C-alpha cells in the first residue's frame, strides 16, 4: 500500500518544484539576474542626492516602487534618506523639490493626476514623519522611459533638487 502512495508523493514534489521554477524563472524572469542592491557601481540602481558641494549622498541601493503603485520601498536607501533629514534639519533655509517618475504604460490607481506625483508625495510624507516641516517641500513629476527598469518594479524614480528659495511645483 505504501509503494503506491510513494509514486504520487514523488510526482507531487516534482510538480511543485517544476511549477516554482517556471514561476520564478520564466514568468518573473529572476533567474540569472544579479540583484540591483548588490551593485557596487553607480548606475540607474543607485541613489545619488547632491546639493552642490555641500551634500553628496550615494548608495548602492535605491528607492523602488512596484509597477503602478505609489508606495515606496526605501529600505536599500534608508541611511541616505536619514542623512538627508539630518542635513535639512541643520540647514533650515533649504527648500527641496521631490520629483517622482512614472512610466507611460503604468496604471494610476491614486487620487493624484499621475503616479509621479503620488510617488513624490509618498517620499515627502516619509520625510515629514522624520520631523521635517511640510513647507520646505514641493513635488513634481516626469514621464520616464522604460529603460533600465525591471518588469515588475520602478528602480529609482525619485530625484531631489535643492534651493535656497521655494521652488514652484512643475507638474508634467
Tab-separated table of N, CA and C in Angstrom:
chain	number	residue	atom	x	y	z
A	1	UNK	N	0.817	-1.189	0.000
A	1	UNK	CA	0.000	0.000	0.000
A	1	UNK	C	0.866	1.261	0.000
A	2	UNK	N	1.971	1.255	0.753
A	2	UNK	CA	2.859	2.412	0.817
A	2	UNK	C	3.532	2.673	-0.519
A	3	UNK	N	3.848	1.615	-1.261
A	3	UNK	CA	4.527	1.772	-2.541
A	3	UNK	C	3.661	2.526	-3.538
A	4	UNK	N	2.376	2.332	-3.511
A	4	UNK	CA	1.511	3.044	-4.452
A	4	UNK	C	1.399	4.524	-4.107
A	5	UNK	N	1.498	4.889	-2.848
A	5	UNK	CA	1.447	6.302	-2.446
A	5	UNK	C	2.773	7.006	-2.722
A	6	UNK	N	3.874	6.299	-2.615
A	6	UNK	CA	5.192	6.905	-2.825
A	6	UNK	C	5.294	7.516	-4.215
A	7	UNK	N	4.790	6.827	-5.211
A	7	UNK	CA	4.821	7.355	-6.569
A	7	UNK	C	4.091	8.696	-6.644
A	8	UNK	N	2.929	8.798	-6.040
A	8	UNK	CA	2.142	10.031	-6.087
A	8	UNK	C	2.812	11.151	-5.299
A	9	UNK	N	3.458	10.842	-4.183
A	9	UNK	CA	4.182	11.861	-3.419
A	9	UNK	C	5.367	12.389	-4.223
A	10	UNK	N	6.084	11.490	-4.871
A	10	UNK	CA	7.220	11.920	-5.705
A	10	UNK	C	6.719	12.773	-6.860
A	11	UNK	N	5.637	12.393	-7.470
A	11	UNK	CA	5.055	13.171	-8.559
A	11	UNK	C	4.612	14.554	-8.071
A	12	UNK	N	4.018	14.632	-6.875
A	12	UNK	CA	3.592	15.916	-6.314
A	12	UNK	C	4.788	16.834	-6.063
A	13	UNK	N	5.846	16.316	-5.476
A	13	UNK	CA	7.049	17.120	-5.200
A	13	UNK	C	7.676	17.589	-6.509
A	14	UNK	N	7.728	16.704	-7.507
A	14	UNK	CA	8.274	17.094	-8.807
A	14	UNK	C	7.423	18.192	-9.445
A	15	UNK	N	6.104	18.081	-9.348
A	15	UNK	CA	5.196	19.088	-9.892
A	15	UNK	C	5.405	20.445	-9.204
A	16	UNK	N	5.503	20.451	-7.857
A	16	UNK	CA	5.702	21.699	-7.116
A	16	UNK	C	7.043	22.328	-7.461
A	17	UNK	N	8.088	21.508	-7.603
A	17	UNK	CA	9.405	22.034	-7.963
A	17	UNK	C	9.376	22.653	-9.353
A	18	UNK	N	8.772	21.949	-10.301
A	18	UNK	CA	8.684	22.473	-11.661
A	18	UNK	C	7.856	23.741	-11.744
A	19	UNK	N	6.741	23.787	-11.016
A	19	UNK	CA	5.887	24.977	-11.027
A	19	UNK	C	6.609	26.175	-10.400
A	20	UNK	N	7.360	25.948	-9.327
A	20	UNK	CA	8.127	27.034	-8.695
A	20	UNK	C	9.192	27.558	-9.649
A	21	UNK	N	9.905	26.637	-10.291
A	21	UNK	CA	10.922	27.054	-11.266
A	21	UNK	C	10.279	27.883	-12.375
A	22	UNK	N	9.168	27.400	-12.926
A	22	UNK	CA	8.517	28.104	-14.029
A	22	UNK	C	8.076	29.506	-13.610
A	23	UNK	N	7.505	29.628	-12.416
A	23	UNK	CA	7.041	30.939	-11.950
A	23	UNK	C	8.201	31.910	-11.735
A	24	UNK	N	9.236	31.449	-11.047
A	24	UNK	CA	10.351	32.336	-10.714
A	24	UNK	C	11.203	32.668	-11.933
A	25	UNK	N	11.546	31.653	-12.725
A	25	UNK	CA	12.490	31.870	-13.830
A	25	UNK	C	11.830	32.310	-15.129
A	26	UNK	N	10.682	31.780	-15.436
A	26	UNK	CA	10.062	32.080	-16.725
A	26	UNK	C	9.081	33.240	-16.659
A	27	UNK	N	8.286	33.301	-15.618
A	27	UNK	CA	7.288	34.366	-15.519
A	27	UNK	C	7.902	35.635	-14.927
A	28	UNK	N	8.529	35.523	-13.758
A	28	UNK	CA	9.134	36.695	-13.110
A	28	UNK	C	10.500	37.048	-13.694
A	29	UNK	N	11.128	36.116	-14.403
A	29	UNK	CA	12.437	36.293	-15.037
A	29	UNK	C	13.496	36.737	-14.037
A	30	UNK	N	13.577	36.028	-12.907
A	30	UNK	CA	14.523	36.371	-11.857
A	30	UNK	C	15.740	35.456	-11.812
A	31	UNK	N	15.785	34.420	-12.606
A	31	UNK	CA	16.935	33.507	-12.599
A	31	UNK	C	18.084	34.105	-13.407
A	32	UNK	N	19.283	34.035	-12.848
A	32	UNK	CA	20.465	34.527	-13.540
A	32	UNK	C	20.605	36.035	-13.529
A	33	UNK	N	19.798	36.748	-12.749
A	33	UNK	CA	19.858	38.207	-12.678
A	33	UNK	C	20.515	38.604	-11.368
A	34	UNK	N	21.498	39.485	-11.441
A	34	UNK	CA	22.124	39.985	-10.232
A	34	UNK	C	21.197	40.996	-9.577
A	35	UNK	N	20.881	40.837	-8.294
A	35	UNK	CA	20.007	41.806	-7.632
A	35	UNK	C	20.598	43.218	-7.699
A	36	UNK	N	19.747	44.218	-7.929
A	36	UNK	CA	20.215	45.592	-8.093
A	36	UNK	C	20.888	46.128	-6.849
A	37	UNK	N	20.528	45.658	-5.675
A	37	UNK	CA	21.062	46.229	-4.459
A	37	UNK	C	22.457	45.722	-4.131
A	38	UNK	N	22.982	44.780	-4.904
A	38	UNK	CA	24.340	44.305	-4.676
A	38	UNK	C	25.344	45.004	-5.568
A	39	UNK	N	24.892	45.900	-6.391
A	39	UNK	CA	25.782	46.611	-7.286
A	39	UNK	C	26.706	47.529	-6.496
A	40	UNK	N	27.950	47.592	-6.909
A	40	UNK	CA	28.890	48.486	-6.246
A	40	UNK	C	29.239	49.668	-7.139
A	41	UNK	N	28.694	49.717	-8.322
A	41	UNK	CA	28.952	50.833	-9.215
A	41	UNK	C	27.769	51.777	-9.193
A	42	UNK	N	28.036	53.006	-9.565
A	42	UNK	CA	26.970	53.998	-9.619
A	42	UNK	C	26.282	53.878	-10.964
A	43	UNK	N	25.015	53.541	-10.957
A	43	UNK	CA	24.239	53.430	-12.176
A	43	UNK	C	22.793	53.774	-11.866
A	44	UNK	N	21.873	53.367	-12.756
A	44	UNK	CA	20.454	53.657	-12.562
A	44	UNK	C	19.935	53.165	-11.220
A	45	UNK	N	20.530	52.077	-10.702
A	45	UNK	CA	20.000	51.494	-9.480
A	45	UNK	C	20.594	52.110	-8.219
A	46	UNK	N	21.446	53.110	-8.349
A	46	UNK	CA	22.000	53.747	-7.154
A	46	UNK	C	21.298	55.080	-6.909
A	47	UNK	N	21.232	55.456	-5.647
A	47	UNK	CA	20.612	56.722	-5.276
A	47	UNK	C	21.706	57.748	-5.037
A	48	UNK	N	21.602	58.874	-5.704
A	48	UNK	CA	22.539	59.978	-5.521
A	48	UNK	C	21.742	61.212	-5.137
A	49	UNK	N	22.101	61.798	-4.005
A	49	UNK	CA	21.471	63.035	-3.560
A	49	UNK	C	22.599	64.045	-3.383
A	50	UNK	N	22.584	65.108	-4.172
A	50	UNK	CA	23.640	66.109	-4.080
A	50	UNK	C	23.043	67.502	-4.002
A	51	UNK	N	23.691	68.341	-3.222
A	51	UNK	CA	23.352	69.754	-3.125
A	51	UNK	C	24.657	70.524	-3.308
A	52	UNK	N	25.015	70.729	-4.567
A	52	UNK	CA	26.290	71.382	-4.858
A	52	UNK	C	27.426	70.583	-4.253
A	53	UNK	N	28.324	71.293	-3.556
A	53	UNK	CA	29.404	70.588	-2.865
A	53	UNK	C	29.148	70.527	-1.361
A	54	UNK	N	27.935	70.850	-0.930
A	54	UNK	CA	27.577	70.820	0.496
A	54	UNK	C	27.083	69.448	0.938
A	55	UNK	N	26.455	68.715	0.030
A	55	UNK	CA	25.892	67.421	0.366
A	55	UNK	C	26.110	66.481	-0.806
A	56	UNK	N	26.651	65.293	-0.524
A	56	UNK	CA	26.844	64.282	-1.550
A	56	UNK	C	26.578	62.917	-0.924
A	57	UNK	N	25.370	62.433	-1.103
A	57	UNK	CA	24.980	61.131	-0.575
A	57	UNK	C	24.849	60.157	-1.735
A	58	UNK	N	25.420	58.986	-1.562
A	58	UNK	CA	25.392	57.983	-2.618
A	58	UNK	C	25.214	56.611	-1.987
A	59	UNK	N	24.286	55.849	-2.518
A	59	UNK	CA	24.094	54.487	-2.014
A	59	UNK	C	24.107	53.519	-3.180
A	60	UNK	N	24.408	52.269	-2.884
A	60	UNK	CA	24.372	51.251	-3.934
A	60	UNK	C	22.954	50.743	-4.150
A	61	UNK	N	22.058	50.985	-3.211
A	61	UNK	CA	20.653	50.630	-3.372
A	61	UNK	C	19.864	51.860	-3.760
A	62	UNK	N	18.596	51.684	-4.008
A	62	UNK	CA	17.771	52.808	-4.414
A	62	UNK	C	16.349	52.610	-3.920
A	63	UNK	N	15.564	53.633	-4.042
A	63	UNK	CA	14.146	53.576	-3.734
A	63	UNK	C	13.472	52.838	-4.892
A	64	UNK	N	12.592	51.909	-4.571
A	64	UNK	CA	11.879	51.186	-5.622
A	64	UNK	C	10.373	51.298	-5.404
A	65	UNK	N	9.661	51.175	-6.493
A	65	UNK	CA	8.205	51.207	-6.477
A	65	UNK	C	7.698	50.028	-7.292
A	66	UNK	N	6.701	49.332	-6.783
A	66	UNK	CA	6.057	48.296	-7.577
A	66	UNK	C	5.369	48.972	-8.749
A	67	UNK	N	5.314	48.287	-9.859
A	67	UNK	CA	4.703	48.867	-11.043
A	67	UNK	C	3.254	49.252	-10.765
A	68	UNK	N	2.882	50.445	-11.165
A	68	UNK	CA	1.537	51.014	-10.996
A	68	UNK	C	1.163	51.230	-9.534
A	69	UNK	N	2.150	51.342	-8.654
A	69	UNK	CA	1.909	51.584	-7.229
A	69	UNK	C	2.681	52.822	-6.772
A	70	UNK	N	2.166	53.511	-5.778
A	70	UNK	CA	2.817	54.711	-5.261
A	70	UNK	C	3.632	54.440	-4.004
A	71	UNK	N	3.392	53.324	-3.337
A	71	UNK	CA	4.107	53.011	-2.093
A	71	UNK	C	5.575	52.713	-2.391
A	72	UNK	N	6.455	53.332	-1.598
A	72	UNK	CA	7.892	53.193	-1.818
A	72	UNK	C	8.495	52.112	-0.934
A	73	UNK	N	9.498	51.454	-1.473
A	73	UNK	CA	10.353	50.573	-0.688
A	73	UNK	C	11.715	51.264	-0.651
A	74	UNK	N	12.019	51.895	0.467
A	74	UNK	CA	13.258	52.661	0.578
A	74	UNK	C	14.243	52.022	1.537
A	75	UNK	N	14.087	50.729	1.813
A	75	UNK	CA	14.983	50.045	2.735
A	75	UNK	C	16.441	50.114	2.283
A	76	UNK	N	16.697	49.966	0.975
A	76	UNK	CA	18.070	49.969	0.470
A	76	UNK	C	18.711	51.352	0.528
A	77	UNK	N	17.913	52.405	0.661
A	77	UNK	CA	18.437	53.770	0.681
A	77	UNK	C	18.111	54.495	1.979
A	78	UNK	N	17.653	53.780	2.988
A	78	UNK	CA	17.252	54.406	4.255
A	78	UNK	C	18.379	55.195	4.918
A	79	UNK	N	19.624	54.700	4.966
A	79	UNK	CA	20.688	55.515	5.590
A	79	UNK	C	20.886	56.865	4.899
A	80	UNK	N	20.760	56.886	3.579
A	80	UNK	CA	20.934	58.146	2.849
A	80	UNK	C	19.751	59.083	3.102
A	81	UNK	N	18.552	58.536	3.180
A	81	UNK	CA	17.399	59.384	3.499
A	81	UNK	C	17.497	59.942	4.918
A	82	UNK	N	18.010	59.144	5.849
A	82	UNK	CA	18.214	59.640	7.211
A	82	UNK	C	19.281	60.729	7.244
A	83	UNK	N	20.326	60.589	6.435
A	83	UNK	CA	21.349	61.638	6.334
A	83	UNK	C	20.760	62.897	5.712
A	84	UNK	N	19.868	62.732	4.737
A	84	UNK	CA	19.195	63.887	4.139
A	84	UNK	C	18.367	64.618	5.183
A	85	UNK	N	17.680	63.890	6.032
A	85	UNK	CA	16.881	64.503	7.099
A	85	UNK	C	17.782	65.313	8.025
A	86	UNK	N	18.905	64.741	8.428
A	86	UNK	CA	19.837	65.473	9.307
A	86	UNK	C	20.364	66.736	8.612
A	87	UNK	N	20.676	66.632	7.324
A	87	UNK	CA	21.177	67.782	6.569
A	87	UNK	C	20.127	68.892	6.515
A	88	UNK	N	18.886	68.528	6.233
A	88	UNK	CA	17.835	69.541	6.141
A	88	UNK	C	17.498	70.152	7.498
A	89	UNK	N	17.608	69.377	8.556
A	89	UNK	CA	17.393	69.940	9.895
A	89	UNK	C	18.509	70.915	10.256
A	90	UNK	N	19.721	70.646	9.796
A	90	UNK	CA	20.851	71.534	10.074
A	90	UNK	C	20.846	72.757	9.162
A	91	UNK	N	20.105	72.724	8.059
A	91	UNK	CA	20.029	73.829	7.103
A	91	UNK	C	18.566	74.204	6.883
A	92	UNK	N	17.964	74.909	7.837
A	92	UNK	CA	16.522	75.192	7.749
A	92	UNK	C	16.134	76.142	6.615
A	93	UNK	N	17.095	76.799	5.978
A	93	UNK	CA	16.777	77.702	4.880
A	93	UNK	C	16.699	76.974	3.535
A	94	UNK	N	16.892	75.683	3.527
A	94	UNK	CA	16.859	74.908	2.287
A	94	UNK	C	15.434	74.498	1.938
A	95	UNK	N	15.143	74.517	0.657
A	95	UNK	CA	13.889	74.017	0.123
A	95	UNK	C	14.212	72.860	-0.805
A	96	UNK	N	13.299	71.914	-0.879
A	96	UNK	CA	13.544	70.700	-1.661
A	96	UNK	C	12.368	70.436	-2.592
A	97	UNK	N	12.691	70.193	-3.870
A	97	UNK	CA	11.693	69.711	-4.801
A	97	UNK	C	11.937	68.215	-4.968
A	98	UNK	N	10.895	67.442	-4.756
A	98	UNK	CA	10.961	65.999	-4.941
A	98	UNK	C	10.239	65.688	-6.244
A	99	UNK	N	10.981	65.115	-7.179
A	99	UNK	CA	10.414	64.815	-8.489
A	99	UNK	C	10.242	63.302	-8.611
A	100	UNK	N	9.006	62.882	-8.832
A	100	UNK	CA	8.697	61.462	-8.986
A	100	UNK	C	8.526	61.099	-10.444
A	101	UNK	N	9.053	59.946	-10.815
A	101	UNK	CA	8.954	59.483	-12.198
A	101	UNK	C	7.906	58.388	-12.321
A	102	UNK	N	7.388	58.261	-13.510
A	102	UNK	CA	6.445	57.189	-13.805
A	102	UNK	C	6.593	56.802	-15.266
A	103	UNK	N	6.182	55.606	-15.577
A	103	UNK	CA	6.236	55.105	-16.948
A	103	UNK	C	4.914	55.365	-17.643
A	104	UNK	N	4.925	55.622	-18.931
A	104	UNK	CA	3.678	55.940	-19.622
A	104	UNK	C	2.666	54.797	-19.632
A	105	UNK	N	3.117	53.543	-19.498
A	105	UNK	CA	2.189	52.417	-19.546
A	105	UNK	C	1.680	51.980	-18.176
A	106	UNK	N	2.034	52.705	-17.116
A	106	UNK	CA	1.556	52.339	-15.778
A	106	UNK	C	0.120	52.820	-15.570
A	107	UNK	N	-0.623	52.061	-14.815
A	107	UNK	CA	-1.991	52.440	-14.448
A	107	UNK	C	-1.933	53.256	-13.158
A	108	UNK	N	-2.684	54.335	-13.119
A	108	UNK	CA	-2.706	55.214	-11.945
A	108	UNK	C	-3.968	54.924	-11.127
A	109	UNK	N	-3.768	54.298	-9.972
A	109	UNK	CA	-4.890	53.983	-9.083
A	109	UNK	C	-4.973	54.960	-7.916
A	110	UNK	N	-4.277	56.074	-8.000
A	110	UNK	CA	-4.249	57.053	-6.910
A	110	UNK	C	-5.169	58.219	-7.235
A	111	UNK	N	-5.302	59.127	-6.273
A	111	UNK	CA	-6.107	60.330	-6.496
A	111	UNK	C	-5.290	61.442	-7.146
A	112	UNK	N	-3.981	61.235	-7.307
A	112	UNK	CA	-3.128	62.218	-7.971
A	112	UNK	C	-3.316	62.122	-9.483
A	113	UNK	N	-2.941	63.185	-10.187
A	113	UNK	CA	-3.126	63.184	-11.640
A	113	UNK	C	-2.196	62.199	-12.342
A	114	UNK	N	-1.067	61.837	-11.702
A	114	UNK	CA	-0.194	60.804	-12.259
A	114	UNK	C	0.585	60.142	-11.127
A	115	UNK	N	1.200	59.012	-11.426
A	115	UNK	CA	1.921	58.253	-10.402
A	115	UNK	C	3.187	58.958	-9.930
A	116	UNK	N	3.785	59.777	-10.767
A	116	UNK	CA	4.984	60.515	-10.354
A	116	UNK	C	4.692	61.421	-9.166
A	117	UNK	N	3.570	62.122	-9.215
A	117	UNK	CA	3.180	62.977	-8.089
A	117	UNK	C	2.867	62.149	-6.847
A	118	UNK	N	2.200	61.021	-7.035
A	118	UNK	CA	1.879	60.163	-5.895
A	118	UNK	C	3.153	59.627	-5.246
A	119	UNK	N	4.136	59.250	-6.052
A	119	UNK	CA	5.398	58.729	-5.516
A	119	UNK	C	6.175	59.829	-4.808
A	120	UNK	N	6.227	61.012	-5.389
A	120	UNK	CA	6.912	62.126	-4.737
A	120	UNK	C	6.224	62.469	-3.418
A	121	UNK	N	4.906	62.443	-3.397
A	121	UNK	CA	4.160	62.715	-2.171
A	121	UNK	C	4.443	61.658	-1.111
A	122	UNK	N	4.599	60.415	-1.528
A	122	UNK	CA	4.912	59.335	-0.598
A	122	UNK	C	6.258	59.573	0.079
A	123	UNK	N	7.261	59.981	-0.682
A	123	UNK	CA	8.580	60.272	-0.114
A	123	UNK	C	8.501	61.513	0.774
A	124	UNK	N	7.740	62.506	0.347
A	124	UNK	CA	7.554	63.709	1.154
A	124	UNK	C	6.944	63.366	2.507
A	125	UNK	N	5.943	62.500	2.519
A	125	UNK	CA	5.320	62.092	3.785
A	125	UNK	C	6.325	61.395	4.696
A	126	UNK	N	7.174	60.556	4.113
A	126	UNK	CA	8.195	59.876	4.910
A	126	UNK	C	9.127	60.903	5.563
A	127	UNK	N	9.556	61.913	4.796
A	127	UNK	CA	10.465	62.931	5.333
A	127	UNK	C	9.775	63.798	6.390
A	128	UNK	N	8.497	64.074	6.215
A	128	UNK	CA	7.748	64.857	7.213
A	128	UNK	C	7.617	64.060	8.509
A	129	UNK	N	7.367	62.759	8.390
A	129	UNK	CA	7.277	61.914	9.583
A	129	UNK	C	8.601	61.921	10.348
A	130	UNK	N	9.704	62.119	9.644
A	130	UNK	CA	11.023	62.161	10.284
A	130	UNK	C	11.281	63.502	10.985
A	131	UNK	N	10.334	64.429	10.903
A	131	UNK	CA	10.448	65.673	11.646
A	131	UNK	C	10.719	66.912	10.820
A	132	UNK	N	10.666	66.815	9.507
A	132	UNK	CA	10.884	67.988	8.662
A	132	UNK	C	9.557	68.704	8.407
A	133	UNK	N	9.589	70.032	8.272
A	133	UNK	CA	8.340	70.764	8.036
A	133	UNK	C	7.824	70.578	6.606
A	134	UNK	N	6.537	70.535	6.462
A	134	UNK	CA	5.889	70.390	5.161
A	134	UNK	C	6.220	71.558	4.233
A	135	UNK	N	6.451	72.727	4.797
A	135	UNK	CA	6.625	73.946	4.000
A	135	UNK	C	7.906	73.975	3.170
A	136	UNK	N	8.854	73.101	3.428
A	136	UNK	CA	10.107	73.141	2.654
A	136	UNK	C	10.046	72.276	1.396
A	137	UNK	N	8.941	71.569	1.185
A	137	UNK	CA	8.858	70.643	0.064
A	137	UNK	C	7.889	71.103	-1.005
A	138	UNK	N	8.248	70.865	-2.251
A	138	UNK	CA	7.330	70.907	-3.376
A	138	UNK	C	7.515	69.592	-4.120
A	139	UNK	N	6.486	69.193	-4.825
A	139	UNK	CA	6.583	67.945	-5.567
A	139	UNK	C	6.283	68.191	-7.035
A	140	UNK	N	6.871	67.377	-7.893
A	140	UNK	CA	6.597	67.422	-9.320
A	140	UNK	C	6.772	66.017	-9.878
A	141	UNK	N	6.533	65.885	-11.170
A	141	UNK	CA	6.627	64.565	-11.775
A	141	UNK	C	7.228	64.653	-13.163
A	142	UNK	N	7.643	63.492	-13.658
A	142	UNK	CA	8.153	63.405	-15.022
A	142	UNK	C	7.887	62.009	-15.568
A	143	UNK	N	7.653	61.928	-16.853
A	143	UNK	CA	7.494	60.641	-17.513
A	143	UNK	C	8.890	60.120	-17.813
A	144	UNK	N	9.097	58.837	-17.605
A	144	UNK	CA	10.410	58.233	-17.829
A	144	UNK	C	10.266	57.059	-18.792
A	145	UNK	N	11.288	56.845	-19.597
A	145	UNK	CA	11.256	55.694	-20.497
A	145	UNK	C	11.435	54.416	-19.689
A	146	UNK	N	11.111	53.307	-20.263
A	146	UNK	CA	11.161	52.033	-19.558
A	146	UNK	C	12.570	51.451	-19.478
A	147	UNK	N	13.562	52.125	-20.002
A	147	UNK	CA	14.927	51.607	-19.994
A	147	UNK	C	15.446	51.456	-18.575
A	148	UNK	N	16.065	50.318	-18.291
A	148	UNK	CA	16.712	50.101	-17.007
A	148	UNK	C	15.789	49.661	-15.889
A	149	UNK	N	14.524	49.458	-16.161
A	149	UNK	CA	13.591	49.045	-15.117
A	149	UNK	C	13.264	47.565	-15.248
A	150	UNK	N	13.018	46.963	-14.108
A	150	UNK	CA	12.559	45.582	-14.112
A	150	UNK	C	11.112	45.575	-14.574
A	151	UNK	N	10.618	44.405	-14.922
A	151	UNK	CA	9.248	44.316	-15.433
A	151	UNK	C	8.209	44.595	-14.370
A	152	UNK	N	8.540	44.330	-13.090
A	152	UNK	CA	7.549	44.470	-12.037
A	152	UNK	C	7.832	45.616	-11.077
A	153	UNK	N	8.875	46.422	-11.340
A	153	UNK	CA	9.226	47.493	-10.405
A	153	UNK	C	9.909	48.648	-11.121
A	154	UNK	N	9.787	49.816	-10.519
A	154	UNK	CA	10.490	51.006	-10.976
A	154	UNK	C	11.647	51.219	-10.011
A	155	UNK	N	12.866	51.153	-10.507
A	155	UNK	CA	14.046	51.352	-9.672
A	155	UNK	C	14.406	52.825	-9.753
A	156	UNK	N	14.524	53.466	-8.615
A	156	UNK	CA	14.783	54.906	-8.605
A	156	UNK	C	13.469	55.638	-8.720
A	157	UNK	N	13.401	56.519	-9.656
A	157	UNK	CA	12.148	57.213	-9.866
A	157	UNK	C	11.946	58.430	-8.979
A	158	UNK	N	12.938	58.756	-8.168
A	158	UNK	CA	12.845	59.938	-7.308
A	158	UNK	C	14.117	60.774	-7.481
A	159	UNK	N	13.934	62.063	-7.686
A	159	UNK	CA	15.057	62.997	-7.745
A	159	UNK	C	14.814	64.111	-6.731
A	160	UNK	N	15.900	64.628	-6.175
A	160	UNK	CA	15.828	65.738	-5.225
A	160	UNK	C	16.557	66.939	-5.816
A	161	UNK	N	15.911	68.107	-5.772
A	161	UNK	CA	16.541	69.364	-6.186
A	161	UNK	C	16.479	70.319	-5.006
A	162	UNK	N	17.587	70.988	-4.732
A	162	UNK	CA	17.685	71.880	-3.579
A	162	UNK	C	17.742	73.326	-4.038
A	163	UNK	N	17.214	74.202	-3.193
A	163	UNK	CA	17.230	75.626	-3.476
A	163	UNK	C	17.199	76.390	-2.160
A	164	UNK	N	17.608	77.643	-2.226
A	164	UNK	CA	17.523	78.492	-1.042
A	164	UNK	C	16.218	79.287	-1.043
A	165	UNK	N	15.400	79.086	-2.073
A	165	UNK	CA	14.076	79.699	-2.133
A	165	UNK	C	13.080	78.641	-2.555
A	166	UNK	N	11.830	78.891	-2.292
A	166	UNK	CA	10.775	77.919	-2.592
A	166	UNK	C	10.687	77.693	-4.094
A	167	UNK	N	10.742	76.413	-4.496
A	167	UNK	CA	10.645	76.065	-5.912
A	167	UNK	C	9.171	75.863	-6.281
A	168	UNK	N	8.760	76.370	-7.445
A	168	UNK	CA	7.370	76.154	-7.858
A	168	UNK	C	7.169	74.683	-8.243
A	169	UNK	N	5.961	74.229	-8.081
A	169	UNK	CA	5.635	72.858	-8.451
A	169	UNK	C	5.514	72.782	-9.966
A	170	UNK	N	6.292	71.915	-10.574
A	170	UNK	CA	6.301	71.753	-12.030
A	170	UNK	C	5.709	70.402	-12.376
A	171	UNK	N	4.430	70.356	-12.526
A	171	UNK	CA	3.757	69.097	-12.836
A	171	UNK	C	3.811	68.897	-14.335
A	172	UNK	N	4.328	67.735	-14.739
A	172	UNK	CA	4.419	67.424	-16.179
A	172	UNK	C	3.540	66.260	-16.502
